[in-house]
Short mmCIF file of C-alpha atoms in Angstrom, two decimals:
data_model
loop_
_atom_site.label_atom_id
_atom_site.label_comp_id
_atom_site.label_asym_id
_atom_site.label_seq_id
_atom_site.Cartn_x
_atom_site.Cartn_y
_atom_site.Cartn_z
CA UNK A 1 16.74 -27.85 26.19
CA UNK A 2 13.83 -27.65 28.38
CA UNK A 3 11.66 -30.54 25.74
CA UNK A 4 14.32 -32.94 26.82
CA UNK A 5 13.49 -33.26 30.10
CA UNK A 6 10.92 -35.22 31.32
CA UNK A 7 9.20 -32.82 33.32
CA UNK A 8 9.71 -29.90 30.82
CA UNK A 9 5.33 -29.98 31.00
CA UNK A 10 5.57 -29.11 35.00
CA UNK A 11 4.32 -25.74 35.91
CA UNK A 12 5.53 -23.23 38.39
CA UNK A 13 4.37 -24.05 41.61
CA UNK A 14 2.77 -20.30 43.39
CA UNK A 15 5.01 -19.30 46.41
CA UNK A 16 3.77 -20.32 49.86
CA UNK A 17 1.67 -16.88 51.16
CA UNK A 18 3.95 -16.75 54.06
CA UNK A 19 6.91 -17.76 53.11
CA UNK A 20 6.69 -16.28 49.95
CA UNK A 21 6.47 -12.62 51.75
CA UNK A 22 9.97 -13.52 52.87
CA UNK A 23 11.45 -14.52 49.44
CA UNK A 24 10.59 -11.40 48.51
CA UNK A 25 11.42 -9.54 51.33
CA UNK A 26 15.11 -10.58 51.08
CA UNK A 27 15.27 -9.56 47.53
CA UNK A 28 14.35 -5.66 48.69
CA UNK A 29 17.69 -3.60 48.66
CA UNK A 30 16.35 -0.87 50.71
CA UNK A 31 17.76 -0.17 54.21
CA UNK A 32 14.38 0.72 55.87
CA UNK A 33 12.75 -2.70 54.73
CA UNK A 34 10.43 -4.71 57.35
CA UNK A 35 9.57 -8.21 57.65
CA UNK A 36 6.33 -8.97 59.33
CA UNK A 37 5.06 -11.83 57.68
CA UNK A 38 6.99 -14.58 59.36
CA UNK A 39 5.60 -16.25 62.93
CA UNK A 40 8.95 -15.66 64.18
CA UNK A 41 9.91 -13.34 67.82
CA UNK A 42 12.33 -11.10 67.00
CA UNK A 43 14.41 -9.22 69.87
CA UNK A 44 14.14 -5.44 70.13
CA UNK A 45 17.07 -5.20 67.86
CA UNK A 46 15.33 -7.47 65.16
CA UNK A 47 17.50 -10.67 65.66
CA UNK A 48 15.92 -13.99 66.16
CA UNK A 49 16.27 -15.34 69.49
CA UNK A 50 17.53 -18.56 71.40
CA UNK A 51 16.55 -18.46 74.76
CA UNK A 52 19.34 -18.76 77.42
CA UNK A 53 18.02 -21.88 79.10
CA UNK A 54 18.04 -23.67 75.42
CA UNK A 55 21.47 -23.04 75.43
CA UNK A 56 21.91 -24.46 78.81
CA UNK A 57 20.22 -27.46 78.15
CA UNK A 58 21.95 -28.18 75.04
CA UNK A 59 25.53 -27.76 76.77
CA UNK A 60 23.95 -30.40 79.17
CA UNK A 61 23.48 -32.77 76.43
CA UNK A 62 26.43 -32.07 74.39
CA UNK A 63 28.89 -32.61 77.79
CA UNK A 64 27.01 -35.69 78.29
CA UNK A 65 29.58 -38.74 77.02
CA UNK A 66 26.72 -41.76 77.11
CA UNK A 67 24.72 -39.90 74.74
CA UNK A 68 24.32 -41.34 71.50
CA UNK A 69 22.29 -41.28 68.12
CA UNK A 70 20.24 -44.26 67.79
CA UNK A 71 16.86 -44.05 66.40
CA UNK A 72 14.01 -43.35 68.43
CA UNK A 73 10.95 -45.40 68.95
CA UNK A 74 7.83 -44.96 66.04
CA UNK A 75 6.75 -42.82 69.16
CA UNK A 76 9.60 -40.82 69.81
CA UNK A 77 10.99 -39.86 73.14
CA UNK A 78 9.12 -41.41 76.12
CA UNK A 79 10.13 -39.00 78.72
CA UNK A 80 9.62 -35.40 76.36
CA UNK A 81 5.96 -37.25 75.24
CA UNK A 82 4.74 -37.58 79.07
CA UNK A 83 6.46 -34.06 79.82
CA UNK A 84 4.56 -32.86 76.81
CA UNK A 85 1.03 -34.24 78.05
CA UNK A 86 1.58 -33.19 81.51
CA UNK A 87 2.31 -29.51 80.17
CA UNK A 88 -0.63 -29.20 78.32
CA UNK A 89 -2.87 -31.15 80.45
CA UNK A 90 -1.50 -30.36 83.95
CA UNK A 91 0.38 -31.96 85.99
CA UNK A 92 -2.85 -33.57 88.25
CA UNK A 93 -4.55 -34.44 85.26
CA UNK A 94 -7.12 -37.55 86.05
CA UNK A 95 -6.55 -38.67 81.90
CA UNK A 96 -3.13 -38.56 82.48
CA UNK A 97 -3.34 -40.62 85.91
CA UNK A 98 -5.72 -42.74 84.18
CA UNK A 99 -3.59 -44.04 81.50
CA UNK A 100 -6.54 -42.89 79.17
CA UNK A 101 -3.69 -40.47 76.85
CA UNK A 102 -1.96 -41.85 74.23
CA UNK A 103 1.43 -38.95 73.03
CA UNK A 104 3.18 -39.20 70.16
CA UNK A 105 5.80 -37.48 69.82
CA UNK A 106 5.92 -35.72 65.73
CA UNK A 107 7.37 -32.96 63.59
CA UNK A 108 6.40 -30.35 65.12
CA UNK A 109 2.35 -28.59 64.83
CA UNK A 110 2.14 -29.13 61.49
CA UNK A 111 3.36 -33.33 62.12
CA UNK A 112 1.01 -33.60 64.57
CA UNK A 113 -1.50 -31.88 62.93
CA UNK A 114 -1.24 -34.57 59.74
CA UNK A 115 -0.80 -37.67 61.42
CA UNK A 116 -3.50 -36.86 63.71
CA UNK A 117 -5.42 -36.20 60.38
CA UNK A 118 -4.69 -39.07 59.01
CA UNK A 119 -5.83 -41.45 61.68
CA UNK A 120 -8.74 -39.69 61.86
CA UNK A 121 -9.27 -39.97 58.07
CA UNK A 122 -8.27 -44.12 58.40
CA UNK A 123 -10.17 -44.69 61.95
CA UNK A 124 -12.69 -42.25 63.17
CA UNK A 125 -16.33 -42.58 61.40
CA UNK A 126 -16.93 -38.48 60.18
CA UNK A 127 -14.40 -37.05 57.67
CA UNK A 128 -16.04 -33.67 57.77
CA UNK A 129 -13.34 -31.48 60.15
CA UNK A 130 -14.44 -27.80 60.47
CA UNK A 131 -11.62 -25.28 60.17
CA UNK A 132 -12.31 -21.64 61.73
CA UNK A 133 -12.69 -18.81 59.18
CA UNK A 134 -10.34 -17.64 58.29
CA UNK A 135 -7.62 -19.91 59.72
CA UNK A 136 -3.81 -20.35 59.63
CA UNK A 137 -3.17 -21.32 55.94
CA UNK A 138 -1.61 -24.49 56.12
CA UNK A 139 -4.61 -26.00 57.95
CA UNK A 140 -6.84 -26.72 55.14
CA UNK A 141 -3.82 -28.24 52.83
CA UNK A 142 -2.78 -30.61 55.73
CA UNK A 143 -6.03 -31.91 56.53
CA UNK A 144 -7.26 -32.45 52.85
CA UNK A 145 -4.15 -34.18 52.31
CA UNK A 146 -4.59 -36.06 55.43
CA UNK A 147 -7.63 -37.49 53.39
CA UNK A 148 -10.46 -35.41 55.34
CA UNK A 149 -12.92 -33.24 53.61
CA UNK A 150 -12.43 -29.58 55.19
CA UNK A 151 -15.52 -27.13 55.73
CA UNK A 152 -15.23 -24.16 57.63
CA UNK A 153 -17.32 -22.42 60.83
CA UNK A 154 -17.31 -18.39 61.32
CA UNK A 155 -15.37 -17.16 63.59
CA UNK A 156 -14.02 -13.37 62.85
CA UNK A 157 -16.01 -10.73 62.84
CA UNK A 158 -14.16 -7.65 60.21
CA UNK A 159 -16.78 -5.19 61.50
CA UNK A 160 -15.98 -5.56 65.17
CA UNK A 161 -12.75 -7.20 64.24
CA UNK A 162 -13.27 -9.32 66.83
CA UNK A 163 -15.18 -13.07 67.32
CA UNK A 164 -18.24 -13.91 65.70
CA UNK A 165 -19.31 -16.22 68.27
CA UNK A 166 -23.13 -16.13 67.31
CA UNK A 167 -22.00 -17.47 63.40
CA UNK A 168 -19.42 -19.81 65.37
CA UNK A 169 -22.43 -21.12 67.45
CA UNK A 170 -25.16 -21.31 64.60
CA UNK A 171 -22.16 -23.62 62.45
CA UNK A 172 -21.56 -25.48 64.61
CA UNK A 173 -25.27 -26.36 65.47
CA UNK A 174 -25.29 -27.49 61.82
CA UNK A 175 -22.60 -29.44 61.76
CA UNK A 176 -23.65 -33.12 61.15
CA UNK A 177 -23.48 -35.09 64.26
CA UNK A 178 -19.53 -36.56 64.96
CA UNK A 179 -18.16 -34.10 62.75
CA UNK A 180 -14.29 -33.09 63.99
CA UNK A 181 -14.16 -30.01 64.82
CA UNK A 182 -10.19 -27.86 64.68
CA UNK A 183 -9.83 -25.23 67.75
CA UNK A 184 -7.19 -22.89 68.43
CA UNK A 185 -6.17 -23.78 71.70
CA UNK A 186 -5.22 -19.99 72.37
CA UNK A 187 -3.84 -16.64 70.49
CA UNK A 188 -6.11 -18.04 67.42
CA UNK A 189 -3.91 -17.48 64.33
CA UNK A 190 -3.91 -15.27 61.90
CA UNK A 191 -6.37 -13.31 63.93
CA UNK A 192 -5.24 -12.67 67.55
CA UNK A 193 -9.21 -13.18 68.75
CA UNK A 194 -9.84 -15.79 71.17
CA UNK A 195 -13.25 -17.14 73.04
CA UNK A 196 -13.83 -15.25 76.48
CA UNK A 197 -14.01 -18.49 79.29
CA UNK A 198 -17.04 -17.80 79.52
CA UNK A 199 -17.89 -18.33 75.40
CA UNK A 200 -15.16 -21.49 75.97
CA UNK A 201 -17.96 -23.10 78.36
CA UNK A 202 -20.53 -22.70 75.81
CA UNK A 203 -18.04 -24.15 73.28
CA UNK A 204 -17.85 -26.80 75.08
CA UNK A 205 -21.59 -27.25 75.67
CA UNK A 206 -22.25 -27.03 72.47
CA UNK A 207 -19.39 -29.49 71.19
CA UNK A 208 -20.35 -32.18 73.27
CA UNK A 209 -24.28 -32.08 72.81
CA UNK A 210 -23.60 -32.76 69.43
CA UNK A 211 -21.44 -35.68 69.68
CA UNK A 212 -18.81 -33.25 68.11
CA UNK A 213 -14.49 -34.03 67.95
CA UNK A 214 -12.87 -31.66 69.23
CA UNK A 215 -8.92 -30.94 68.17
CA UNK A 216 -6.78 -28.70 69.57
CA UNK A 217 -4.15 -26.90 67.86
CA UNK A 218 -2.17 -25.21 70.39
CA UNK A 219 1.14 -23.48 68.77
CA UNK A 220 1.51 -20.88 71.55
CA UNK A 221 1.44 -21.77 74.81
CA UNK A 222 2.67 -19.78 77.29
CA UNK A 223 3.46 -17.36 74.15
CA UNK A 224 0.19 -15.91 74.25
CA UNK A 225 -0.51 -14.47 77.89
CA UNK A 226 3.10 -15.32 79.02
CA UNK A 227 1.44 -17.84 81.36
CA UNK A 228 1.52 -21.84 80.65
CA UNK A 229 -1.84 -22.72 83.10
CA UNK A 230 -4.00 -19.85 81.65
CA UNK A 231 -3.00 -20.29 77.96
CA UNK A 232 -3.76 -24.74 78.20
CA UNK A 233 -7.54 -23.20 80.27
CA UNK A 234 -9.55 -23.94 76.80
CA UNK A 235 -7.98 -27.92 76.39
CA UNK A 236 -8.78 -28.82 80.15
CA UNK A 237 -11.74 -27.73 79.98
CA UNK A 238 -12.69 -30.51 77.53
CA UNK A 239 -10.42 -32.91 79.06
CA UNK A 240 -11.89 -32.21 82.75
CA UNK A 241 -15.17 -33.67 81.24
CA UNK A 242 -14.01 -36.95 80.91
CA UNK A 243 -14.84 -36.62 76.97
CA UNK A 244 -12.12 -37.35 74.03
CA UNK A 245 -10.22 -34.80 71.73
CA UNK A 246 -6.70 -34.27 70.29
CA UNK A 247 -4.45 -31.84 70.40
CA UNK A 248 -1.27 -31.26 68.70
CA UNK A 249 1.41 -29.26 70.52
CA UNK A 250 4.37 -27.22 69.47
CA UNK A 251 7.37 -25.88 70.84
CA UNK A 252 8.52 -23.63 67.77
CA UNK A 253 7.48 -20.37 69.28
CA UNK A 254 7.35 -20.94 73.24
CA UNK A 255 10.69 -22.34 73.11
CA UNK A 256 11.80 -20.57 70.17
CA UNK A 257 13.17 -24.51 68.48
CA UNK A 258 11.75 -23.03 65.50
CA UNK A 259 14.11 -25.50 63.17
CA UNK A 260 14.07 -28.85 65.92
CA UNK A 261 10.69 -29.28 64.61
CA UNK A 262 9.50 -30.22 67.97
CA UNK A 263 5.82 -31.24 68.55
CA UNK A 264 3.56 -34.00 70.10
CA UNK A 265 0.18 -35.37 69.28
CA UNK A 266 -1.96 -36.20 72.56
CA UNK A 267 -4.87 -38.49 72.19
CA UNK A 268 -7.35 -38.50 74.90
CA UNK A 269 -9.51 -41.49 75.41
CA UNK A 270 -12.35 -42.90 77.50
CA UNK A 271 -10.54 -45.73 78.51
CA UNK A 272 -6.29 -46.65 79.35
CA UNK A 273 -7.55 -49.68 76.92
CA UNK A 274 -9.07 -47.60 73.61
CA UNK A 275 -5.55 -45.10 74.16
CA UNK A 276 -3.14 -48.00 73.53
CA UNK A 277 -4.97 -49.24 70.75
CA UNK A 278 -4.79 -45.77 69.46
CA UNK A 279 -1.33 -45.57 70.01
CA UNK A 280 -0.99 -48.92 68.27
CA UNK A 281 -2.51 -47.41 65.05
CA UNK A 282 -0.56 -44.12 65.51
CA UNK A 283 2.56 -45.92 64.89
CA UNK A 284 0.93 -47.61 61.55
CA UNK A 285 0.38 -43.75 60.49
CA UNK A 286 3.94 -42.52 61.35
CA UNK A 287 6.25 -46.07 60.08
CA UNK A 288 5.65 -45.33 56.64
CA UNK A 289 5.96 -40.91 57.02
CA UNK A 290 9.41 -40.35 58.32
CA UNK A 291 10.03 -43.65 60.56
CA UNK A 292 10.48 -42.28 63.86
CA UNK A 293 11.49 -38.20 65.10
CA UNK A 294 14.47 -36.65 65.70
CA UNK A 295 16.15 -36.78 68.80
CA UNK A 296 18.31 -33.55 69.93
CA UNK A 297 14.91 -31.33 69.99
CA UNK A 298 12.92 -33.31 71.71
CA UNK A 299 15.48 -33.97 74.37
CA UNK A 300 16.15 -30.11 74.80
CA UNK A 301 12.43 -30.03 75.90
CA UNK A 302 12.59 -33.29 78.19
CA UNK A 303 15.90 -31.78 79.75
CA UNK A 304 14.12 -28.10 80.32
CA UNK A 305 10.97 -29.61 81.33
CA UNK A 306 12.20 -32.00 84.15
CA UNK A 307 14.67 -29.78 86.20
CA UNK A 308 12.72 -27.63 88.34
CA UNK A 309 15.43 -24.58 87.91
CA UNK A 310 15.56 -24.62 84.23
CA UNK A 311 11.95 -25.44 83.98
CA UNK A 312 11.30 -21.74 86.05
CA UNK A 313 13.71 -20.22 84.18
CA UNK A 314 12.27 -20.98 81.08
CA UNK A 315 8.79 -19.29 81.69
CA UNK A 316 10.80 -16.31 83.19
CA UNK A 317 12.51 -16.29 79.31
CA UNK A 318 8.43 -17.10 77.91
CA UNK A 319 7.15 -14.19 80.08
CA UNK A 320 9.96 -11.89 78.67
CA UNK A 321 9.19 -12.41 75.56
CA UNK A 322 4.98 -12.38 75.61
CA UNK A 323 5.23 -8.84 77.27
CA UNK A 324 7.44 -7.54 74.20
CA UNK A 325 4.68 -8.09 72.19
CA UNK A 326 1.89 -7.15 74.64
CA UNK A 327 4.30 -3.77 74.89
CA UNK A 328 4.39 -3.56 71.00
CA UNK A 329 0.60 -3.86 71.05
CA UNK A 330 0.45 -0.84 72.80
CA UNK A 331 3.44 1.46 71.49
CA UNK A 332 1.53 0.68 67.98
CA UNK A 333 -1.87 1.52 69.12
CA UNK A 334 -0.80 4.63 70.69
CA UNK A 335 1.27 5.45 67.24
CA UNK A 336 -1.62 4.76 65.21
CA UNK A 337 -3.44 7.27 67.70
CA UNK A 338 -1.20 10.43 67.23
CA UNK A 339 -1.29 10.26 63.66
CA UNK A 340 -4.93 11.02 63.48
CA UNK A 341 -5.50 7.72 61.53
CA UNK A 342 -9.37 7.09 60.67
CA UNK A 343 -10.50 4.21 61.52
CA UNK A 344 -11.15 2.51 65.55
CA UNK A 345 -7.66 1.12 65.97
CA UNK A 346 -8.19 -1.24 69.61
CA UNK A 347 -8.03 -4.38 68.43
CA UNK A 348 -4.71 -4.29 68.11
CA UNK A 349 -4.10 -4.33 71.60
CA UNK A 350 -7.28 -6.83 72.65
CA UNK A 351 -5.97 -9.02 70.58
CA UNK A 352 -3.88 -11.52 71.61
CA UNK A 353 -0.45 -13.74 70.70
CA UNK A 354 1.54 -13.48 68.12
CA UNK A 355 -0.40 -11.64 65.33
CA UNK A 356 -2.68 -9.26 64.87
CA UNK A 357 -5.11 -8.59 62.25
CA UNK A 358 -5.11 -4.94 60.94
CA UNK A 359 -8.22 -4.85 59.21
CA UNK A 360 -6.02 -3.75 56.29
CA UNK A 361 -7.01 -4.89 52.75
CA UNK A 362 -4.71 -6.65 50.00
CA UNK A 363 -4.66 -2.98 48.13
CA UNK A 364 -3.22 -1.03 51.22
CA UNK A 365 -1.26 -3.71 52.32
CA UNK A 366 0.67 -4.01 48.71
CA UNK A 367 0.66 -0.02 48.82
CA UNK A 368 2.40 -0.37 51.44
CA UNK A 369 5.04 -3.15 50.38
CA UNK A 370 5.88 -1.06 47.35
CA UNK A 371 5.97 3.12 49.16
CA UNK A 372 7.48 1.61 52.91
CA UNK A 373 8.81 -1.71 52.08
CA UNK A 374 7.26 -3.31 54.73
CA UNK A 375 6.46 -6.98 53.93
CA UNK A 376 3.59 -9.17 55.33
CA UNK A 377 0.57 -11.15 53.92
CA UNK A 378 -2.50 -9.66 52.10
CA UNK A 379 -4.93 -10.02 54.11
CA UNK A 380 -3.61 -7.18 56.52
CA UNK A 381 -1.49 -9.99 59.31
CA UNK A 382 1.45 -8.86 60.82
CA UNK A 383 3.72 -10.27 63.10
CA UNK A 384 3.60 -8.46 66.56
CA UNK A 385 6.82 -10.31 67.60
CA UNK A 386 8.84 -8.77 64.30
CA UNK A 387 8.04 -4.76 65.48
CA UNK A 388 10.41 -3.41 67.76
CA UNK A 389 10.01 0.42 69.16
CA UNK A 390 12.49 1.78 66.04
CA UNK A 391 9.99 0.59 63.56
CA UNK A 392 6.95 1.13 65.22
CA UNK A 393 6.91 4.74 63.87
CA UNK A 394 8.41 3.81 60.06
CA UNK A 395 4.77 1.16 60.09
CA UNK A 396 2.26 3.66 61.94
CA UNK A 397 3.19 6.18 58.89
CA UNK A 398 2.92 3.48 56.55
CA UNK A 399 -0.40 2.28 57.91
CA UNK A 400 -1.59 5.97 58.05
CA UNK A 401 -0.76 6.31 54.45
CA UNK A 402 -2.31 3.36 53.34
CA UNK A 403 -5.63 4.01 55.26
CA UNK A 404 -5.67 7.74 54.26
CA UNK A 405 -4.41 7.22 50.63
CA UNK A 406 -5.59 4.22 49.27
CA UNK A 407 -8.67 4.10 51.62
#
């Protein structure tokens, strides 16, 4: 009986919006279903991927005999945390030849994203963080939890279905003085549309006359554009000024150690003193989370990341992969194109990453789910990286439908 237990008064927790398209996505019998709700790559045959110099690297650790399991420091592993900084900052960085950046090593984006959160929330003088509208979903739960109080700053455009970057400017104006503000380091999520470098200077500008903090989220690097140096352009830019920000790193997607839950947190400080007092209050946040990180992902990125060979051969692999879905971007558009669909259908191939936002609303999009079976998350998202060129035609007729018949 359900009275005798003593949560019998709990209710039924909603399914996550993302991961909830694949609960029910599994649950579809039929054999022309399509999952594109998940941030996952996907290889032209739809199976998901581990690159070849992962595998290398982990043979390399598994052979080696003086390997063990011990924990890791609160900070995790010192030689994937100053790979991780030099990756993201470059590898002449003054902050990082300065001592002035504190990494921690964490679960992943979303870890680094809520411990940086909460030190913010227990040491930095502004709890007001502005998230982009719209943003990735989990962004608002982490940092409220974190203990900040979320607002938001325009930043897509439906009309144009591209950047808003007057609204972005005029929010940001308004934002009080100090107030943190969240930036997608590159292929903004869920809508593909980043800052030209150009509106990145003015960012900048702006950010800085204000007194504003900015942190990074960067999930894709090297993902995005297939190149490492032009994808990490928008976080040097603010660390070349000698000013401080955050940024959280992952290597989920350009690495593909979706499950390692590998990420880092950089800090980056005026001074080599104010960064080891930050890191000294970093490990206060983390001791009491989950202790210290996990080892075998982490040292799959220090081994790839140190060894010149494997190191090329891995953005060789990250190339690979970003022109897939630069070449799905196109083999859409073009599909889209010879079905006479109404509509202006180009943003799909300026926009960049991962994603891209159809401009599709929750009506067609569940049209869609229940006439083609195809699965992603109602506000029109779908995963680039889960199209290959077999279903490209199956979604342009879907999409054509949709836009034609429930308008």
């Amino acid at each position: 009986m359900d009275s005798d237990s003593v949560f019998a008064n709990i209710v039924r927790a909603p399914e996550d919006p993302i991961l909830g398209v694949t609960v029910a996505y599994n649950k579809d019998t039929s054999p022309n279903k399509l999952n594109l709700g998940v941030g996952a790559y996907r290889t032209e045959e739809g199976k998901p991927l581990v690159l070849n110099v992962v595998r290398r690297a982990e043979q390399i650790l598994v052979n080696d005999p003086s390997r063990v399991k011990e924990y890791l420091p609160i900070v995790g592993l010192a030689e994937f945390n100053k790979l991780s900084a030099k990756l993201i900052l470059g590898a002449d960085s003054p902050a990082i030849q300065e001592n002035r950046v504190t990494t921690v090593q964490c679960l992943s984006g979303t870890g680094s994203l809520r411990v940086g959160g909460e030190f913010l929330a227990r040491h930095y003088h502004q709890l007001a963080i502005y998230i982009p509208q719209p943003t990735w979903g989990n962004h608002a739960k982490i940092f409220t939890l974190a203990g900040l109080s979320v607002k938001t700053y325009r930043y897509y455009d439906p009309t144009t279905r591209g950047l808003n970057f007057q609204g972005l400017l005029e929010d940001l104006e308004a934002a009080p003085s100090g107030s943190i503000v969240l930036l997608h380091a590159c292929a903004h999520n869920p809508t593909g549309v980043d800052p030209s470098l150009e509106q990145w200077k003015q960012i900048r500008q702006l950010i800085r006359s204000k007194a504003l903090l900015p942190f990074f989220d960067s999930a894709y690097q090297g993902f995005a554009s297939g190149n490492l140096d032009a994808d990490a352009q928008s976080v040097r830019m603010f660390v070349a000024d000698g000013g401080e920000c955050l940024v959280a790193q992952s290597y989920a997607k350009n690495m593909g150690l979706y499950g390692e839950r590998v990420g880092a947190l950089s800090v980056i400080c005026k001074t080599a003193d104010v960064a080891s007092r930050v890191e000294s209050q970093l490990k206060l946040v983390i001791r009491p989370m989950y202790s210290n990180p996990p080892i075998h992902g982490a040292s799959i990125v220090a081994t790839i990341l140190k060894d010149r060979d494997m190191y090329n051969e891995w953005t060789i692999e990250l190339k690979r992969m970003a022109d897939r879905i630069i070449s799905m971007r196109e083999k859409l558009f073009n599909a889209i194109c010879a079905r006479g669909t109404p509509g202006r259908w180009s943003h799909i191939f300026e926009q960049i990453g991962m994603f891209t936002f159809t401009g599709l609303n929750s009506e067609q999009v569940a049209f869609m789910t229940k006439e083609y079976h195809i699965y992603m998350t109602s506000d029109g998202r779908i995963s680039m990286a889960g199209l290959s060129s077999a279903t490209i035609p199956h979604l342009a007729d879907a999409i054509h439908a949709a836009v034609t018949r429930v308008g």
